[in-house]
Every structure is written in C-alpha cells, then in structure tokens.
PDB file of C-alpha atoms and ligand atoms in Angstrom:
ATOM      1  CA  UNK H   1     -71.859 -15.503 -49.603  1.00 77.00           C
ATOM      2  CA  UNK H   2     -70.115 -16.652 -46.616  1.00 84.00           C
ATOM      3  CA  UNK H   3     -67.215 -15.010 -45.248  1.00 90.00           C
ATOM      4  CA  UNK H   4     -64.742 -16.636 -42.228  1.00 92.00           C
ATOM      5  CA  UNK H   5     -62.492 -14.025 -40.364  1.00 94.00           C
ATOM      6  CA  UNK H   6     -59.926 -15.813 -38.587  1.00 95.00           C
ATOM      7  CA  UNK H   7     -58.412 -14.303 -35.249  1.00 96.00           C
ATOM      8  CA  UNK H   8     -54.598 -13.186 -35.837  1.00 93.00           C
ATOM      9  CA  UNK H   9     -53.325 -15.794 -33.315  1.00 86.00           C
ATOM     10  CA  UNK H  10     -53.904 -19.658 -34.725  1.00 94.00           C
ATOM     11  CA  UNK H  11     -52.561 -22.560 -33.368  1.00 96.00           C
ATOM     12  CA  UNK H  12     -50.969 -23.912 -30.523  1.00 97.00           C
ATOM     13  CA  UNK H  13     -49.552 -20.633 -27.972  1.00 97.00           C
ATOM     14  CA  UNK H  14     -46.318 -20.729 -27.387  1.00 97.00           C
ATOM     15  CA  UNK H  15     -45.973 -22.711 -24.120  1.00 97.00           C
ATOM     16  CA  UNK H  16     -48.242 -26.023 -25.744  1.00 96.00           C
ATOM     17  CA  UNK H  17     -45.809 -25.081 -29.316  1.00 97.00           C
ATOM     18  CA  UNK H  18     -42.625 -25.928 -26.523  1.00 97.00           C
ATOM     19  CA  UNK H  19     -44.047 -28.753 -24.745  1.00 97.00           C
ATOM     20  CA  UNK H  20     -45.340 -30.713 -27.950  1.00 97.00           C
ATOM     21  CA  UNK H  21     -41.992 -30.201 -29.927  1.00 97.00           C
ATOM     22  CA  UNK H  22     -40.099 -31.399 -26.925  1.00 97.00           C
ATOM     23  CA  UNK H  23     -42.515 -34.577 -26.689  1.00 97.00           C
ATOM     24  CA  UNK H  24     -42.173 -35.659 -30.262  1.00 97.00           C
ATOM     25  CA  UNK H  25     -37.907 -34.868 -29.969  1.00 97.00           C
ATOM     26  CA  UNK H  26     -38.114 -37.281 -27.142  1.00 97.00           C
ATOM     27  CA  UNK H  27     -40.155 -39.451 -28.938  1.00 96.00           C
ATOM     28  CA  UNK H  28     -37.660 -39.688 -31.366  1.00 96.00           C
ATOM     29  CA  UNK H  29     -34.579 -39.440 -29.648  1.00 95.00           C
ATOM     30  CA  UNK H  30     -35.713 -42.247 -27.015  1.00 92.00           C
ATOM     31  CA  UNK H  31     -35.196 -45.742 -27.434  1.00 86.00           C
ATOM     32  CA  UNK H  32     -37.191 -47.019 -24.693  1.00 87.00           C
ATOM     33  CA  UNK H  33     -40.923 -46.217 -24.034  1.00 89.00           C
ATOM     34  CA  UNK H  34     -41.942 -42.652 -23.112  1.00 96.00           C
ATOM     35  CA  UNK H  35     -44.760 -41.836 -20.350  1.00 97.00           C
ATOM     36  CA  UNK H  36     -46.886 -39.423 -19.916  1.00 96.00           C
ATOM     37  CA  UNK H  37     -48.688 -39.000 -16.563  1.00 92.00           C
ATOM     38  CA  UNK H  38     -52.020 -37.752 -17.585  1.00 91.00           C
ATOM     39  CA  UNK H  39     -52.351 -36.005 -21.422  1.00 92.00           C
ATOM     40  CA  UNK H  40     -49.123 -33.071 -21.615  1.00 92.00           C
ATOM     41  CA  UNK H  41     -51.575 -31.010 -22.927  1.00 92.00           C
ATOM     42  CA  UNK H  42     -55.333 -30.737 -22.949  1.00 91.00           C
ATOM     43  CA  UNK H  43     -56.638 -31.626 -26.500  1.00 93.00           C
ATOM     44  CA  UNK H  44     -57.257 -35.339 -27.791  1.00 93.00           C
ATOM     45  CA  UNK H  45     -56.796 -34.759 -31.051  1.00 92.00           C
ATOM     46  CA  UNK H  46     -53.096 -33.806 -30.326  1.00 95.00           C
ATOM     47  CA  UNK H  47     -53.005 -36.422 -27.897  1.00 95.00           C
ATOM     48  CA  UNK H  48     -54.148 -39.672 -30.133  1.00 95.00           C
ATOM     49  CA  UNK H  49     -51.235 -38.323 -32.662  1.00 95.00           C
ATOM     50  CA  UNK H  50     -48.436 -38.528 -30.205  1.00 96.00           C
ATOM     51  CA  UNK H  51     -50.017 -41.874 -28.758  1.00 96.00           C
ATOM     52  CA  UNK H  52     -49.505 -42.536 -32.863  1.00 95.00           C
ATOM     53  CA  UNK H  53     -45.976 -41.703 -32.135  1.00 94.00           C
ATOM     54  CA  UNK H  54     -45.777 -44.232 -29.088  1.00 94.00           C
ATOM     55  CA  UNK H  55     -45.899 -41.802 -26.300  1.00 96.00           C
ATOM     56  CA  UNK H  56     -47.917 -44.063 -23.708  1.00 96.00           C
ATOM     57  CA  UNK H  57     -50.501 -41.964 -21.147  1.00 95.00           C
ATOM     58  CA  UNK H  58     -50.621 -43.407 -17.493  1.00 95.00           C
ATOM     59  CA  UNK H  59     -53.095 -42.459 -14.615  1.00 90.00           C
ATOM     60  CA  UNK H  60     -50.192 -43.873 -11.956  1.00 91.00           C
ATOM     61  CA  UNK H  61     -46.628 -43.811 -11.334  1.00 93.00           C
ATOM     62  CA  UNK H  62     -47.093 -47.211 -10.177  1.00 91.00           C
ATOM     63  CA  UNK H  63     -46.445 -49.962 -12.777  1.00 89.00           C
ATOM     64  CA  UNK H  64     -43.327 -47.642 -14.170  1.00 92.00           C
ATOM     65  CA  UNK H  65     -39.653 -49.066 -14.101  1.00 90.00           C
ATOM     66  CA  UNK H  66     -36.777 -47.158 -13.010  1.00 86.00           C
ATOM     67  CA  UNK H  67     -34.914 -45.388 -15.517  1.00 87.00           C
ATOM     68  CA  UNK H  68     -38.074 -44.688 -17.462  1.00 93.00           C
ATOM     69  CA  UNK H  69     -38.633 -41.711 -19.578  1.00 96.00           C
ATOM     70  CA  UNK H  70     -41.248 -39.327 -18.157  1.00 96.00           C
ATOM     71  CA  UNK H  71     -43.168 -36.583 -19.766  1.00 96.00           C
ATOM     72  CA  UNK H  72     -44.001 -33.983 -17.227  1.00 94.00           C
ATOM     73  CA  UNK H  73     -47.223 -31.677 -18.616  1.00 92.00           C
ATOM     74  CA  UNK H  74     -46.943 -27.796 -19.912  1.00 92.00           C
ATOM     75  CA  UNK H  75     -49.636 -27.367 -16.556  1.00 92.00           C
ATOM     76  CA  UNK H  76     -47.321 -28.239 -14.322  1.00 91.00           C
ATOM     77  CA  UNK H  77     -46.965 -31.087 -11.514  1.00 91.00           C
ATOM     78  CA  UNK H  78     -47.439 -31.218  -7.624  1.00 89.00           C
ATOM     79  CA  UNK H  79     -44.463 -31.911  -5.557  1.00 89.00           C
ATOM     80  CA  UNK H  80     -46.138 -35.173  -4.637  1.00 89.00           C
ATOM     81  CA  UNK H  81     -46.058 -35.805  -8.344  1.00 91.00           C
ATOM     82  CA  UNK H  82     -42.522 -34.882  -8.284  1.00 92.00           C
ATOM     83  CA  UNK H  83     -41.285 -36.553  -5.302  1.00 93.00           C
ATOM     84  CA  UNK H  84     -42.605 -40.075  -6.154  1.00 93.00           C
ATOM     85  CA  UNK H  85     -41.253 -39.850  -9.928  1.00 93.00           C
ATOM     86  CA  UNK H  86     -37.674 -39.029  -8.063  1.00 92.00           C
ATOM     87  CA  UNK H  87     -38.074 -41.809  -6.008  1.00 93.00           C
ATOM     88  CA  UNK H  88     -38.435 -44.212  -8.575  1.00 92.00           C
ATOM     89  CA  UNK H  89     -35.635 -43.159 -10.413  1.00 94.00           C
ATOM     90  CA  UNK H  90     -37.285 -41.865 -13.461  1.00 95.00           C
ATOM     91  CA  UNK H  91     -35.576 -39.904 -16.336  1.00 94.00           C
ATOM     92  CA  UNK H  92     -37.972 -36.962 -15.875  1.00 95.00           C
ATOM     93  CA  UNK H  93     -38.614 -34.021 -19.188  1.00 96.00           C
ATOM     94  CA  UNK H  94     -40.409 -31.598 -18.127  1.00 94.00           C
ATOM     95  CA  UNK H  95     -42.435 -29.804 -20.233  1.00 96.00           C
ATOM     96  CA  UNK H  96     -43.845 -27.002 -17.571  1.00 96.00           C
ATOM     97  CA  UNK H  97     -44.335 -24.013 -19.486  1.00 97.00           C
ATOM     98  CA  UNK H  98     -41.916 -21.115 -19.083  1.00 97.00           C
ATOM     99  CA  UNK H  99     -45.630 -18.578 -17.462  1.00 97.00           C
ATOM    100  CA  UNK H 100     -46.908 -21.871 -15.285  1.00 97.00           C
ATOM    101  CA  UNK H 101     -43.264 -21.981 -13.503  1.00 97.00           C
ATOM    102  CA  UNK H 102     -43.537 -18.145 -12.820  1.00 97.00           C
ATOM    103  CA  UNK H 103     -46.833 -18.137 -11.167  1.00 98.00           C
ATOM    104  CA  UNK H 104     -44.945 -21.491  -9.054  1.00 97.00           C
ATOM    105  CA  UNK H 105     -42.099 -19.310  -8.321  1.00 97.00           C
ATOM    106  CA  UNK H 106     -44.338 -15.806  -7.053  1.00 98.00           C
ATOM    107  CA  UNK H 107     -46.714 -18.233  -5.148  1.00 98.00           C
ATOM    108  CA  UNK H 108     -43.737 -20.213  -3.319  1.00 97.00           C
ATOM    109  CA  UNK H 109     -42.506 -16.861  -2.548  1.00 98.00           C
ATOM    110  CA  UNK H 110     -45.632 -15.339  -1.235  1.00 98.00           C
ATOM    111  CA  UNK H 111     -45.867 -18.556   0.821  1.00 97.00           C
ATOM    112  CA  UNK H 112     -42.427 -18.135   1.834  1.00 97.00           C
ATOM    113  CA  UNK H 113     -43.404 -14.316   3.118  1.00 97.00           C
ATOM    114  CA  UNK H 114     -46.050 -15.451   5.428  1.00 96.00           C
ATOM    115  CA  UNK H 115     -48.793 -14.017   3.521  1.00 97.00           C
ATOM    116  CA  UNK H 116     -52.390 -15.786   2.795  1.00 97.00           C
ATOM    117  CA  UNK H 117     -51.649 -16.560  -0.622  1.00 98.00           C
ATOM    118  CA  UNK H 118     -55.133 -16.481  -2.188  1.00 98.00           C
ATOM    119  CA  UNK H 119     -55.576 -18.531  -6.107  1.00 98.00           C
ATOM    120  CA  UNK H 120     -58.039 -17.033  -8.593  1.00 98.00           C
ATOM    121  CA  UNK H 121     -58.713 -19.966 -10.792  1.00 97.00           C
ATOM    122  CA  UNK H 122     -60.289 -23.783 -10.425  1.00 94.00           C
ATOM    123  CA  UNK H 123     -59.334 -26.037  -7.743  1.00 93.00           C
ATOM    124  CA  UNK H 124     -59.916 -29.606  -9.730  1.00 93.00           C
ATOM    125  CA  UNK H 125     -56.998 -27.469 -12.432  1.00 93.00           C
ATOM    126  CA  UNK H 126     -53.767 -29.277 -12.314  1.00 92.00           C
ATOM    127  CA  UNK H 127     -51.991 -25.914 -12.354  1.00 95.00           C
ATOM    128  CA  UNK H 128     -53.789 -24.826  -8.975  1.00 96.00           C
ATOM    129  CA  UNK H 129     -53.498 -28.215  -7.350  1.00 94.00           C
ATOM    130  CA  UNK H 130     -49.479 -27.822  -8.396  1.00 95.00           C
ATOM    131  CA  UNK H 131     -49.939 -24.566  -6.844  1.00 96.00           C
ATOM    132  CA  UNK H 132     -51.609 -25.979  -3.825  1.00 96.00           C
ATOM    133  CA  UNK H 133     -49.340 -27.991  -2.814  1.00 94.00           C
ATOM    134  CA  UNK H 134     -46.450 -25.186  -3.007  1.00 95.00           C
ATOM    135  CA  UNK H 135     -48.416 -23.114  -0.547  1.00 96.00           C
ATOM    136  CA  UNK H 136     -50.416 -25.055   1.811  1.00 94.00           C
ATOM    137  CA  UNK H 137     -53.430 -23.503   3.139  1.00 95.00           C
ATOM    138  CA  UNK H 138     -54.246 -21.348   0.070  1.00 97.00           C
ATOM    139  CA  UNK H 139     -57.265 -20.205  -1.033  1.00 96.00           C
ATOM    140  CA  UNK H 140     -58.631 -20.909  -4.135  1.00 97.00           C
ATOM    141  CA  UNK H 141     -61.452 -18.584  -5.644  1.00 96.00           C
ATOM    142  CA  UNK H 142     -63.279 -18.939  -9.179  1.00 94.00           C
ATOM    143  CA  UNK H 143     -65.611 -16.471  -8.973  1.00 94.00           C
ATOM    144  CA  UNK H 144     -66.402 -13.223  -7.376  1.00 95.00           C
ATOM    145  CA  UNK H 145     -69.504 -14.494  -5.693  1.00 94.00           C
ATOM    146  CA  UNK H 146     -67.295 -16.694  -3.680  1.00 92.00           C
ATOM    147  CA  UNK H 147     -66.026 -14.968  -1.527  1.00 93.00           C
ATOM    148  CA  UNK H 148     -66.922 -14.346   2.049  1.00 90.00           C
ATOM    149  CA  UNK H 149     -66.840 -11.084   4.210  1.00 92.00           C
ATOM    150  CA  UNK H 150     -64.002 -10.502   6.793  1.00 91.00           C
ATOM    151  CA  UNK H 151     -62.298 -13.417   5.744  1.00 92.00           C
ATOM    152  CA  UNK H 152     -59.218 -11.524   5.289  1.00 92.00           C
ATOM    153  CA  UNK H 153     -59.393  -8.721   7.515  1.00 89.00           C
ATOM    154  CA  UNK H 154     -56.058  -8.133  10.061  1.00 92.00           C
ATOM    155  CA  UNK H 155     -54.095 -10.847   7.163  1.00 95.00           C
ATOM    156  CA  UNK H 156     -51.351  -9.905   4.900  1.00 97.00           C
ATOM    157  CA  UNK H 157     -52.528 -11.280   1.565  1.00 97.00           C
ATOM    158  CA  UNK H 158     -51.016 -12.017  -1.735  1.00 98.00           C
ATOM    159  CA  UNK H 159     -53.623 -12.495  -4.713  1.00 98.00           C
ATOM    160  CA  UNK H 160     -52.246 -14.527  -8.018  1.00 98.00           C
ATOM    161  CA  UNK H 161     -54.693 -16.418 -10.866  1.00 98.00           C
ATOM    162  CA  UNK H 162     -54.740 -19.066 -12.747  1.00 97.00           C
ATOM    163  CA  UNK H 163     -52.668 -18.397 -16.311  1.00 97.00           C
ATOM    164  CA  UNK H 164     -55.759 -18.765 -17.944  1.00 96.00           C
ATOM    165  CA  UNK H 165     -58.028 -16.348 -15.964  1.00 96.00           C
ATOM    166  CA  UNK H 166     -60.131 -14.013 -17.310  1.00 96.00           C
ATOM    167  CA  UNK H 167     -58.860 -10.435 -16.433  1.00 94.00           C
ATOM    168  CA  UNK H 168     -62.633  -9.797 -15.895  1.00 95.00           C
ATOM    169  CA  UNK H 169     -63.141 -12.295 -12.886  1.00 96.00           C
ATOM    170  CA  UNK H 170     -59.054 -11.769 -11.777  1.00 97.00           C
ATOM    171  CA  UNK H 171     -60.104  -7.519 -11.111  1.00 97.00           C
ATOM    172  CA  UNK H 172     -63.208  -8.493 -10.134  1.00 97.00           C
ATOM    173  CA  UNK H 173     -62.220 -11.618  -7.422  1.00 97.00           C
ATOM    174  CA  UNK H 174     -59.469  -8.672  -6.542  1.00 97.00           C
ATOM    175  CA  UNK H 175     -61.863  -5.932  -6.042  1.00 97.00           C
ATOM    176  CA  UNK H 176     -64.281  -7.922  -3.945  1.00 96.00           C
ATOM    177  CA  UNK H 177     -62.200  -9.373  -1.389  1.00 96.00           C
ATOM    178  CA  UNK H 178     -61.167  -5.721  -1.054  1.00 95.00           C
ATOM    179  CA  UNK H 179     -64.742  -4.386  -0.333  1.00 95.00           C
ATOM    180  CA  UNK H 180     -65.728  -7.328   1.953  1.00 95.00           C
ATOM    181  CA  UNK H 181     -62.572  -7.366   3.987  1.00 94.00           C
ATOM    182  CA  UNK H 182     -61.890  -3.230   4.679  1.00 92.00           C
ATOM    183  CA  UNK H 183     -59.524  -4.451   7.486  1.00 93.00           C
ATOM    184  CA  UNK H 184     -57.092  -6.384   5.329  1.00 95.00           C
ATOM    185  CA  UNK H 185     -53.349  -5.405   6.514  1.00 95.00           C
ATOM    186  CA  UNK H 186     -50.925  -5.562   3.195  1.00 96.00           C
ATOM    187  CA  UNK H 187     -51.827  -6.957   0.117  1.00 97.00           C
ATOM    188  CA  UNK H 188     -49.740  -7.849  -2.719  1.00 97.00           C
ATOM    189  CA  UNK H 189     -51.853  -8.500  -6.353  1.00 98.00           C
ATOM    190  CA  UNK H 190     -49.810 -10.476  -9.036  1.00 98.00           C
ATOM    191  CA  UNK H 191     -51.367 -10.638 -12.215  1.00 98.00           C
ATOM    192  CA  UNK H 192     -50.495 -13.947 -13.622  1.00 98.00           C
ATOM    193  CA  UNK H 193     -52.871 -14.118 -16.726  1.00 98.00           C
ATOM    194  CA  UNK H 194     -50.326 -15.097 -19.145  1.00 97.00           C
ATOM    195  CA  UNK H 195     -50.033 -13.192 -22.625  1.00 96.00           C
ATOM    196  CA  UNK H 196     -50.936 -15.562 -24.690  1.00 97.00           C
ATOM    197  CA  UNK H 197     -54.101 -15.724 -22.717  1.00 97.00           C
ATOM    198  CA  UNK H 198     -54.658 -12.113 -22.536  1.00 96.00           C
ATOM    199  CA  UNK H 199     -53.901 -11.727 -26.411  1.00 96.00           C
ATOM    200  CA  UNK H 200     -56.611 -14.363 -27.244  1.00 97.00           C
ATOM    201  CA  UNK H 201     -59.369 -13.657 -25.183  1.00 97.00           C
ATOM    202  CA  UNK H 202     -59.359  -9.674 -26.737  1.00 96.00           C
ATOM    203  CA  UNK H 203     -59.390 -11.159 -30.021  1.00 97.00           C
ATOM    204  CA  UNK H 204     -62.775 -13.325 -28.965  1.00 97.00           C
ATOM    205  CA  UNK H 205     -64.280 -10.083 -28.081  1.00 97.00           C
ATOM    206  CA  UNK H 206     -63.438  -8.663 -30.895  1.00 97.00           C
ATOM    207  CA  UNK H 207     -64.705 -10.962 -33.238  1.00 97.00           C
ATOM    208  CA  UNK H 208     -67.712 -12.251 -31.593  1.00 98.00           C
ATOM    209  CA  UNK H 209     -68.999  -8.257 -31.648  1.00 97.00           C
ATOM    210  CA  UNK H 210     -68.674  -8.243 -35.362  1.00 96.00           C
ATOM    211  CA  UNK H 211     -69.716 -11.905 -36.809  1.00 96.00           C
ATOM    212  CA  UNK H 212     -72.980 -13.651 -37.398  1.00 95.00           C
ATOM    213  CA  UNK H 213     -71.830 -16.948 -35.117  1.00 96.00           C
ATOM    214  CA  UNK H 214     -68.357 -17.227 -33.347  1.00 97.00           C
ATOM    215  CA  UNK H 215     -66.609 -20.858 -33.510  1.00 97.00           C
ATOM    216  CA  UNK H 216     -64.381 -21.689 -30.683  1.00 97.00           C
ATOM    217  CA  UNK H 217     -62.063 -24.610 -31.780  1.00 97.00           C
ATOM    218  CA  UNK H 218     -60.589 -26.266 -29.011  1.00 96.00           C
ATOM    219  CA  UNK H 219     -61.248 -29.030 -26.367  1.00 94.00           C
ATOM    220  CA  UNK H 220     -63.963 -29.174 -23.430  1.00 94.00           C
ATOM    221  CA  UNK H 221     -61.449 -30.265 -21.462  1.00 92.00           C
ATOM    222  CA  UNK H 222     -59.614 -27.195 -22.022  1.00 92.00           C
ATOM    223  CA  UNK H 223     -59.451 -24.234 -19.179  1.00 91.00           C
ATOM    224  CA  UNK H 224     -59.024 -21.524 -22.162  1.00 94.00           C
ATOM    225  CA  UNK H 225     -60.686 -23.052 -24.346  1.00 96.00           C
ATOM    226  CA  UNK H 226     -63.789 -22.777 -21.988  1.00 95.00           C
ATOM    227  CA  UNK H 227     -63.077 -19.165 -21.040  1.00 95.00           C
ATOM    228  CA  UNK H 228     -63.142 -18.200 -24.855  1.00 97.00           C
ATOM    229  CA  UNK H 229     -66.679 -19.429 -25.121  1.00 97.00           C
ATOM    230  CA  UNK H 230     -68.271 -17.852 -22.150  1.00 96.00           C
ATOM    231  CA  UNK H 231     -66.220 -14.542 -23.174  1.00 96.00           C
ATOM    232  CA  UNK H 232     -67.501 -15.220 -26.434  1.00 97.00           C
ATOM    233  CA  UNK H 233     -71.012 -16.113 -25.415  1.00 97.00           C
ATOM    234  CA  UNK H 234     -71.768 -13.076 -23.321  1.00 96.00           C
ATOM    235  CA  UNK H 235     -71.246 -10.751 -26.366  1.00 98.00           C
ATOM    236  CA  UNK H 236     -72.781 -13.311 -29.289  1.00 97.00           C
ATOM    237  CA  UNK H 237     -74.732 -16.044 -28.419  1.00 97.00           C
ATOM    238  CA  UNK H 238     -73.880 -17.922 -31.212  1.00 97.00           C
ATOM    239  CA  UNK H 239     -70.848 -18.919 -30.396  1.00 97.00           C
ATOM    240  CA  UNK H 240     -70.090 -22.675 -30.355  1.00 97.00           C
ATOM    241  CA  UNK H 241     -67.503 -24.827 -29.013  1.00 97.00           C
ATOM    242  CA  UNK H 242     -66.030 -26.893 -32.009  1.00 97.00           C
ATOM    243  CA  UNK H 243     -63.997 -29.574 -31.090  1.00 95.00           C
ATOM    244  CA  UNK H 244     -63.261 -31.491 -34.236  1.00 91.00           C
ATOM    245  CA  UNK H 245     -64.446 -32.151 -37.641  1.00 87.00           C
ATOM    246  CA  UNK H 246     -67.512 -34.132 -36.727  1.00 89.00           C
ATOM    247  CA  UNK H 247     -69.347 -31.249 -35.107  1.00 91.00           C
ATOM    248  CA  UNK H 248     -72.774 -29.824 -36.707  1.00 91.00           C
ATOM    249  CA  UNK H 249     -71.540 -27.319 -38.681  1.00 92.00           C
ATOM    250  CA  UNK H 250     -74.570 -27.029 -40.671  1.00 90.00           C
ATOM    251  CA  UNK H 251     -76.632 -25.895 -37.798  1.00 90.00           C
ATOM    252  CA  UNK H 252     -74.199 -23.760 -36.991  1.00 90.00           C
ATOM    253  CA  UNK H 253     -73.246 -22.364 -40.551  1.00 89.00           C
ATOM    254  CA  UNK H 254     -77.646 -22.299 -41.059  1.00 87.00           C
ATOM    255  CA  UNK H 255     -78.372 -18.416 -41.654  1.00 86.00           C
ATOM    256  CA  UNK H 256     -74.754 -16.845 -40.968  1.00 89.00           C
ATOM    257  CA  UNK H 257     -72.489 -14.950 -43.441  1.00 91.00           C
ATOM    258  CA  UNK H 258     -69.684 -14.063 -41.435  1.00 94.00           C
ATOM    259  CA  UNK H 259     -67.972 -16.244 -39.181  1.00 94.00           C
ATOM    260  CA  UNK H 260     -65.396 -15.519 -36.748  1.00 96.00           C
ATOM    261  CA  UNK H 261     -62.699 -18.359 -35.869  1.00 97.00           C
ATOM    262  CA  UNK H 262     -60.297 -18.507 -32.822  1.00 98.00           C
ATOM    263  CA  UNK H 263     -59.109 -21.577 -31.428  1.00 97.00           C
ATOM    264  CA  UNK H 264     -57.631 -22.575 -27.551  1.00 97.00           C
ATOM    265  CA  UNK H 265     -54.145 -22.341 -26.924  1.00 96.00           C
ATOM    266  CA  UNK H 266     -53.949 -26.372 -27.225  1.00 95.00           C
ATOM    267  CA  UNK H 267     -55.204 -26.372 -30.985  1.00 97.00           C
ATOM    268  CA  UNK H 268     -53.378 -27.121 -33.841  1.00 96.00           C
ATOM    269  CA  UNK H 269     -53.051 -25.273 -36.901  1.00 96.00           C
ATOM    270  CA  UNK H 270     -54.192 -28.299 -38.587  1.00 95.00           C
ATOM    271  CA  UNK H 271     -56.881 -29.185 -36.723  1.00 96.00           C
ATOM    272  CA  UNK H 272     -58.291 -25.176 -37.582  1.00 96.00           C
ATOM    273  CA  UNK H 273     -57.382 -25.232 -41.559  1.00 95.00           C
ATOM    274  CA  UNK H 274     -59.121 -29.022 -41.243  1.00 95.00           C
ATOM    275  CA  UNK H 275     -62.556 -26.946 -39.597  1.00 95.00           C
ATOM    276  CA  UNK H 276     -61.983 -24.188 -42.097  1.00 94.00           C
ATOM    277  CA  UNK H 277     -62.209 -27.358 -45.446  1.00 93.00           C
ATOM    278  CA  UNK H 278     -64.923 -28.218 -43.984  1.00 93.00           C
ATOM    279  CA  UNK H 279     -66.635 -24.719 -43.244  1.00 92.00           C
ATOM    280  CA  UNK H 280     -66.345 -24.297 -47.156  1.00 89.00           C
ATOM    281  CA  UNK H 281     -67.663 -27.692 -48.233  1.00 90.00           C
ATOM    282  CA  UNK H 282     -70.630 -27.051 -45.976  1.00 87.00           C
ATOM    283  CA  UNK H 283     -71.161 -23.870 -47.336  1.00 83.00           C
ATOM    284  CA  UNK H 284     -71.291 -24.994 -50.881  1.00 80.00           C
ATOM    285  CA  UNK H 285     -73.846 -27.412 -49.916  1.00 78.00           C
ATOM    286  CA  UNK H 286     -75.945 -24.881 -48.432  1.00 72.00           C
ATOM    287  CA  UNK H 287     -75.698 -22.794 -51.188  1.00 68.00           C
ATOM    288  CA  UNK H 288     -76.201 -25.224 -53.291  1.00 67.00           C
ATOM    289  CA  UNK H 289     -79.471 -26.157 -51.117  1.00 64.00           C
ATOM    290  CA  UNK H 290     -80.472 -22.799 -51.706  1.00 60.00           C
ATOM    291  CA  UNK H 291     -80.450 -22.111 -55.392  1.00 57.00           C
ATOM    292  CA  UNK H 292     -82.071 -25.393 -55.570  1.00 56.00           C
ATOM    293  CA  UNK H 293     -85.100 -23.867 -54.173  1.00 49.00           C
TER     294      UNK H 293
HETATM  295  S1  SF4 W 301     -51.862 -20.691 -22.240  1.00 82.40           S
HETATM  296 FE1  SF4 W 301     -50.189 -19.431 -21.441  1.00 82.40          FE
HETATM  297  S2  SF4 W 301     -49.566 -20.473 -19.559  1.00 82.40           S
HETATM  298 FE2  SF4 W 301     -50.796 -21.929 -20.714  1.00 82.40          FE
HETATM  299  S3  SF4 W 301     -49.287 -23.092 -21.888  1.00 82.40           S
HETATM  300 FE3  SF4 W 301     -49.965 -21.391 -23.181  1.00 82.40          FE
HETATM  301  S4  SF4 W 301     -48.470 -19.744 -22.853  1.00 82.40           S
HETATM  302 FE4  SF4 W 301     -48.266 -21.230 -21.183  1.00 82.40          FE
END
C-alpha cells in the first residue's frame, strides 16, 4: 500500500504568497493593461494563470507607453531596470519580496563601507545581477571550488548569499575563502538564506532519509526548486523533479511505498493536491496491475 508524507510547508512561501496576491489585486483593480518584465515569479504554471487574468509578460521596456502599469518581480530588479521604467513614466508595483530587499539593503551598505562585497549564489540569477549592479565590482561565487587563493588577502570583505543558498555551500564558500586567503584584514559574514528557504530545505532532508522516492514539485527554472533536488538527491537518489501533472509518475511511483512530497517556494497548493490526485490514481492502477498478475 502506498503511503505519501507531505512536508509541513506546502505552497507558495510567503514572499511568492505577497507578490502573486498583489499581481492578481492589480489585475483587478487596473483598467488598463498590466506588464510584467520577465515572469514575477519563476513557475509557468502560475504564470499561464495570471496571463489568463491578462497580465501581459515583456522581454523589453521598449514598446511600453507612459503611464503603464508595471509589475516589478518578488527577485528583485537592477537599477538599470529601474531607471529606464522611471524614465518612461511607468506606474511601477513592485513586488520585491520583503528578504530580497534586505540582502539589497546589507549589500548597498557593505558597498557603501568600502569592503569587497563577495555574492554566494549564481551570476545569470536576477537577484545577484540586482545585486550586482548595487555594488559594482562584486564577486560572485557558487561553489566552494571556485574560489582562488590570496584573492582576498590585505581586503576588508563582506560575504552575503543568494536567499536561496544552501547553508551547506554558504559555510562552506565562507570557510574556504578563509583558508585560502589567511591574510584577509576584516571580514563581515551576513547570512542571507532566507527562512523560508532554510525551513524547506531541512524538511527535504528529512524526508528524503525516510521515503522510498522523494518528489520535488516545482519548476526547472526555479533556484530553490533546484537546490531541493540536489539536497534531496545526495541523501536519496530517487528523488525527481516534478513539474506538473504530465510527468512519469508511474516510473517514478514503480516499486515505492512511501513517498515524500515538498514543493519550491513558487508552487501552488493546487498545483501539489493536483500531483497528489494523480499520485493516487496511479497507484490504483498499479495495484490494480498487480493483483491482475
Ligand atoms: S524564497 Fe525566500 S526570498 Fe525568495 S520569495 Fe520566498 S521568502 Fe522571499
């Protein structure tokens, strides 16, 4: 018989729960169109229902009006971003969330201090290349084996990470530059992991150290998302990105009893209850499969 233990946490975390229920208010509330530049969040399935709700996705500030509404995401936007959308007169909501526009705040000051303000987290991120362009000249690290030795050494340094770094790779990153740069002058180490982030990623370990097969349900686009499975992967390697109802659940249901479910901080509670229908229905069938034997 098989058994699904859902992680405490489902649905969107609190920062995507803000952002989306300011969207569809201004969705309502507006009269005129509503832009997004780039998807306010990263999963499609939540996307295609507010493009359902005519909010409009743009790759450019270009072909906008003045006076038009625009959605800026929970990741946060460069001040290129920002500057251009003033320019143009647009009415801008922005849907930052509350943890992205700490880490801006901490790495403007750090900036502002004169020390090398060093980024744990992805480059190509729109979070870090907000970040970027706060403090000029940062570094950006994603992994341990990145970095270099003396790099550092006779700097004053402040260390942040991305809000959806693994406190694994932050310590680590933290700890290496450390060791490879004894000569460092100050350093100042802000951990920026946000909660949410922190919350979920215990519960993957948890459950993927006491289930047959782990689903992750949540987008490939998604930073968190992505950390959940390798977190998840390195304790259970049957852990599987699921991204929507259409993925192979019976190869990954084929021989399990107990299955663990946690989903990104971008999912829906929908979207999970829609996974866990179908978990059951494929069940039956292989049950049924099986007694037919
Ligand atoms: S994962 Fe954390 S930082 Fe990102 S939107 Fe959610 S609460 Fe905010």
């Amino acid at each position: 018989m098989l058994s699904v233990k859902l992680a405490k946490n489902i649905g969107f975390c609190s920062g995507v729960r803000r952002a989306v229920d300011i969207v569809e208010e201004t969705l309502i509330q507006s009269k005129s169109k509503v832009y997004s530049l780039g998807p306010v969040i990263h999963n499609p399935e939540v996307i295609k229902r507010l493009e359902k709700k005519n909010l409009c996705i743009v790759n450019s500030l270009d072909n906008l009006e003045g006076s038009s509404t625009l959605i800026l995401p929970s990741h946060g936007s460069s001040r290129k971003i920002l500057n251009a959308a003033k320019k143009k007169n647009l009415r801008l909501i922005d849907v930052t969330c509350p943890y992205v526009s700490l880490v801006q705040k901490i790495c403007v000051l750090l900036h502002k201090q004169g020390l090398e303000v060093i980024i744990v987290g992805d480059r190509k991120h729109p979070e870090i290349k907000a970040l970027l362009d706060l403090a000029p000249g940062a570094y950006t690290i994603d992994k341990p084996e990145d970095i270099k030795e003396n790099i550092f050494s006779y700097k004053k340094i402040g260390i942040i990470s991305q809000t959806t770094q693994t406190k694994d790779v932050f310590f680590a990153v933290v700890s290496e530059i450390l060791q490879k740069n004894p000569k460092v002058l100050e350093v100042h180490v802000y951990n920026t992991i946000c909660l949410d982030t922190l919350h979920r990623q215990d519960e993957a370990k948890k459950l993927a150290g006491s289930v047959d097969a782990l689903l992750i349900i949540g987008s490939s686009l998604s930073a968190n998302t992505k950390r959940l499975l390798c977190i998840g992967r390195k304790i259970n390697k049957r852990t599987y990105l699921v991204e929507n109802e259409k993925a192979n659940l019976d190869k990954i249901l084929k021989n399990a009893n107990k299955i663990g479910l946690i989903n990104g901080a971008s999912t829906p509670q929908w979207l999970v209850k829609e996974i866990v229908k179908k978990i059951k229905e494929v069940a039956e069938k292989l049950l049924k499969c099986h007694s037919d034997l």
